[in-house]
Amino acid sequence: MAIRTIFKDEDPVLRKRTRTITDFNARISELLDDMRDTMEEANGLGLAAPQVGILRKAAIIVDGEEIVELLNPELIDSEGEVGMDEGCLSFPGKYGYVRRPQKVTVKAQDRNGNPFTREFSDLSARAACHEIDHLNGILFVDLVEEPPEDSEEDAKGRNNPDGELI
Ligand code: NI
């Protein structure tokens, strides 16, 4: 296992589309293990393969105490909406107000290729959407908007003082 370099800012690799994983081999397992190490080292809540320069549909997210591996993930349902500040390991120090579903259902495969469907809510729903966006070359900076005026967040938007990096 190893810590990989996280590609940052407008590095072109972050804008590329990723390829579906069809061969669930040792190389994919190694990628996922390295992504876990890299995310934990950086104190993130999620990481997508393009952020470490690999154009494959693989992402990991934190859900409570668990790290969930999502290969070839698809958003199949969503419900509600929550707006809050969000950050990204590829944009250190940058945060912005982004609206995301409160709850999502994701269909994906595990590292052995077994399909599963799982619900995520609140922060893990946000992380799932953020990572699936990464796999399509979409970055949170594309989605940032002004917080609503009645928001409890100030202009710097911090009901989230440490910022969540996903
Ligand atoms: Ni990110």
Coordinates of C-alpha atoms and ligand atoms in Angstrom, one line a residue:
M1 CA 0.0 0.0 0.0
A2 CA 1.2 3.5 -0.7
I3 CA 0.3 7.1 -0.7
R4 CA -0.3 8.4 -4.2
T5 CA 0.0 12.0 -5.5
I6 CA -3.3 13.9 -5.6
F7 CA -3.7 15.9 -8.8
K8 CA -4.7 19.4 -8.1
D9 CA -6.6 22.4 -9.4
E10 CA -7.2 22.5 -13.1
D11 CA -5.0 19.5 -14.0
P12 CA -6.4 18.2 -17.2
V13 CA -6.6 14.6 -15.8
L14 CA -9.4 15.8 -13.5
R15 CA -11.6 16.8 -16.6
K16 CA -11.3 13.5 -18.4
R17 CA -13.9 10.9 -18.6
T18 CA -13.2 7.5 -17.0
R19 CA -13.4 4.0 -18.3
T20 CA -15.7 1.3 -16.9
I21 CA -13.8 -1.4 -14.9
T22 CA -14.4 -4.9 -16.4
D23 CA -11.4 -6.7 -15.1
F24 CA -11.5 -6.9 -11.3
N25 CA -7.9 -7.8 -10.9
A26 CA -5.0 -7.3 -8.4
R27 CA -4.1 -4.0 -10.0
I28 CA -7.6 -2.6 -9.2
S29 CA -7.3 -3.9 -5.6
E30 CA -4.0 -2.2 -5.2
L31 CA -5.4 1.0 -6.6
L32 CA -8.2 0.9 -4.0
D33 CA -5.8 0.1 -1.1
D34 CA -3.6 3.1 -2.2
M35 CA -6.6 5.3 -2.5
R36 CA -7.6 4.5 1.1
D37 CA -4.2 5.3 2.4
T38 CA -4.1 8.5 0.3
M39 CA -7.5 9.7 1.5
E40 CA -6.8 8.9 5.1
E41 CA -3.4 10.7 5.0
A42 CA -5.2 13.7 3.6
N43 CA -8.1 13.6 6.0
G44 CA -10.6 13.4 3.2
L45 CA -14.2 11.9 3.1
G46 CA -13.8 10.6 -0.4
L47 CA -11.5 10.1 -3.3
A48 CA -11.9 9.3 -6.9
A49 CA -9.4 7.5 -9.2
P50 CA -8.8 10.4 -11.5
Q51 CA -7.6 12.4 -8.5
V52 CA -4.6 10.0 -8.4
G53 CA -4.3 10.1 -12.2
I54 CA -6.1 6.8 -13.0
L55 CA -9.0 7.2 -15.5
R56 CA -11.1 4.3 -14.2
K57 CA -14.5 4.3 -12.6
A58 CA -13.4 3.8 -9.0
A59 CA -14.1 5.9 -5.9
I60 CA -14.1 5.5 -2.2
I61 CA -16.2 7.3 0.4
V62 CA -16.4 7.5 4.1
D63 CA -19.8 6.4 5.5
G64 CA -19.7 6.6 9.3
E65 CA -17.0 4.3 10.5
E66 CA -16.8 2.5 7.2
I67 CA -14.9 3.2 3.9
V68 CA -17.1 2.1 1.0
E69 CA -15.5 1.2 -2.3
L70 CA -17.6 2.1 -5.4
L71 CA -16.6 0.6 -8.7
N72 CA -18.6 1.7 -11.8
P73 CA -21.1 3.6 -9.5
E74 CA -24.4 5.0 -10.8
L75 CA -26.8 7.2 -9.0
I76 CA -30.1 5.5 -9.4
D77 CA -32.3 7.6 -7.0
S78 CA -32.1 10.8 -4.9
E79 CA -34.3 12.6 -2.5
G80 CA -34.3 16.0 -0.7
E81 CA -31.7 18.7 -0.9
V82 CA -29.1 20.1 1.4
G83 CA -26.9 23.1 0.8
M84 CA -23.6 23.5 2.6
D85 CA -20.0 24.3 2.1
E86 CA -17.9 21.7 0.3
G87 CA -14.3 21.2 -0.5
C88 CA -12.2 18.8 -2.4
L89 CA -8.8 17.2 -1.9
S90 CA -7.8 18.5 -5.4
F91 CA -8.6 22.1 -4.4
P92 CA -6.8 22.7 -1.1
G93 CA -8.1 25.7 0.8
K94 CA -11.1 26.2 -1.5
Y95 CA -14.7 25.8 -0.3
G96 CA -18.0 26.7 -1.8
Y97 CA -21.7 26.3 -1.2
V98 CA -23.1 23.4 -3.1
R99 CA -26.6 21.9 -3.1
R100 CA -26.7 18.1 -3.1
P101 CA -29.4 15.5 -2.4
Q102 CA -30.0 14.6 1.2
K103 CA -30.3 11.0 0.4
V104 CA -29.1 8.9 -2.6
T105 CA -29.3 5.3 -3.8
V106 CA -26.1 4.1 -5.6
K107 CA -25.7 1.0 -7.6
A108 CA -22.1 -0.1 -7.9
Q109 CA -19.7 -3.1 -7.8
D110 CA -17.3 -4.1 -5.1
R111 CA -13.6 -4.9 -5.8
N112 CA -14.5 -8.5 -6.7
G113 CA -17.1 -7.3 -9.2
N114 CA -20.1 -8.2 -7.1
P115 CA -23.0 -5.8 -7.7
F116 CA -24.7 -4.0 -4.8
T117 CA -27.1 -1.2 -4.1
R118 CA -26.7 1.1 -1.1
E119 CA -28.3 4.2 0.3
F120 CA -26.3 7.1 1.6
S121 CA -27.5 10.1 3.5
D122 CA -26.3 13.6 4.5
L123 CA -22.5 13.8 4.3
S124 CA -22.0 10.4 2.7
A125 CA -24.7 11.2 0.1
R126 CA -22.8 14.4 -0.6
A127 CA -19.5 12.5 -0.9
A128 CA -21.1 9.9 -3.2
C129 CA -22.4 12.6 -5.6
H130 CA -19.1 14.5 -5.4
E131 CA -17.1 11.3 -6.3
I132 CA -19.5 10.2 -9.1
D133 CA -19.1 13.7 -10.5
H134 CA -15.3 13.3 -10.5
L135 CA -15.7 10.1 -12.6
N136 CA -17.5 12.2 -15.2
G137 CA -14.9 15.1 -15.1
I138 CA -17.2 17.4 -13.1
L139 CA -15.6 19.3 -10.2
F140 CA -17.4 20.9 -7.3
V141 CA -16.1 24.3 -8.4
D142 CA -18.5 24.0 -11.4
L143 CA -21.5 23.7 -9.0
V144 CA -20.7 26.4 -6.4
E145 CA -23.4 29.0 -5.9
E146 CA -24.1 31.9 -3.5
P147 CA -25.6 30.6 -0.2
P148 CA -29.3 31.7 0.2
E149 CA -29.7 35.0 2.2
D150 CA -31.6 33.3 5.0
S151 CA -28.8 30.7 5.3
E152 CA -27.3 30.5 8.8
E153 CA -23.9 30.4 7.1
D154 CA -22.1 33.7 6.7
A155 CA -20.5 34.8 3.5
K156 CA -17.7 32.4 4.1
G157 CA -20.3 29.8 4.7
R158 CA -19.1 27.9 7.7
N159 CA -21.6 25.7 9.5
N160 CA -18.6 23.5 8.7
P161 CA -15.6 25.2 10.2
D162 CA -13.1 22.6 9.3
G163 CA -14.4 22.0 5.8
E164 CA -15.2 18.6 4.5
L165 CA -12.7 17.5 1.8
I166 CA -14.3 15.1 -0.6
Ligands
NI1 NI -13.1 15.9 -4.8

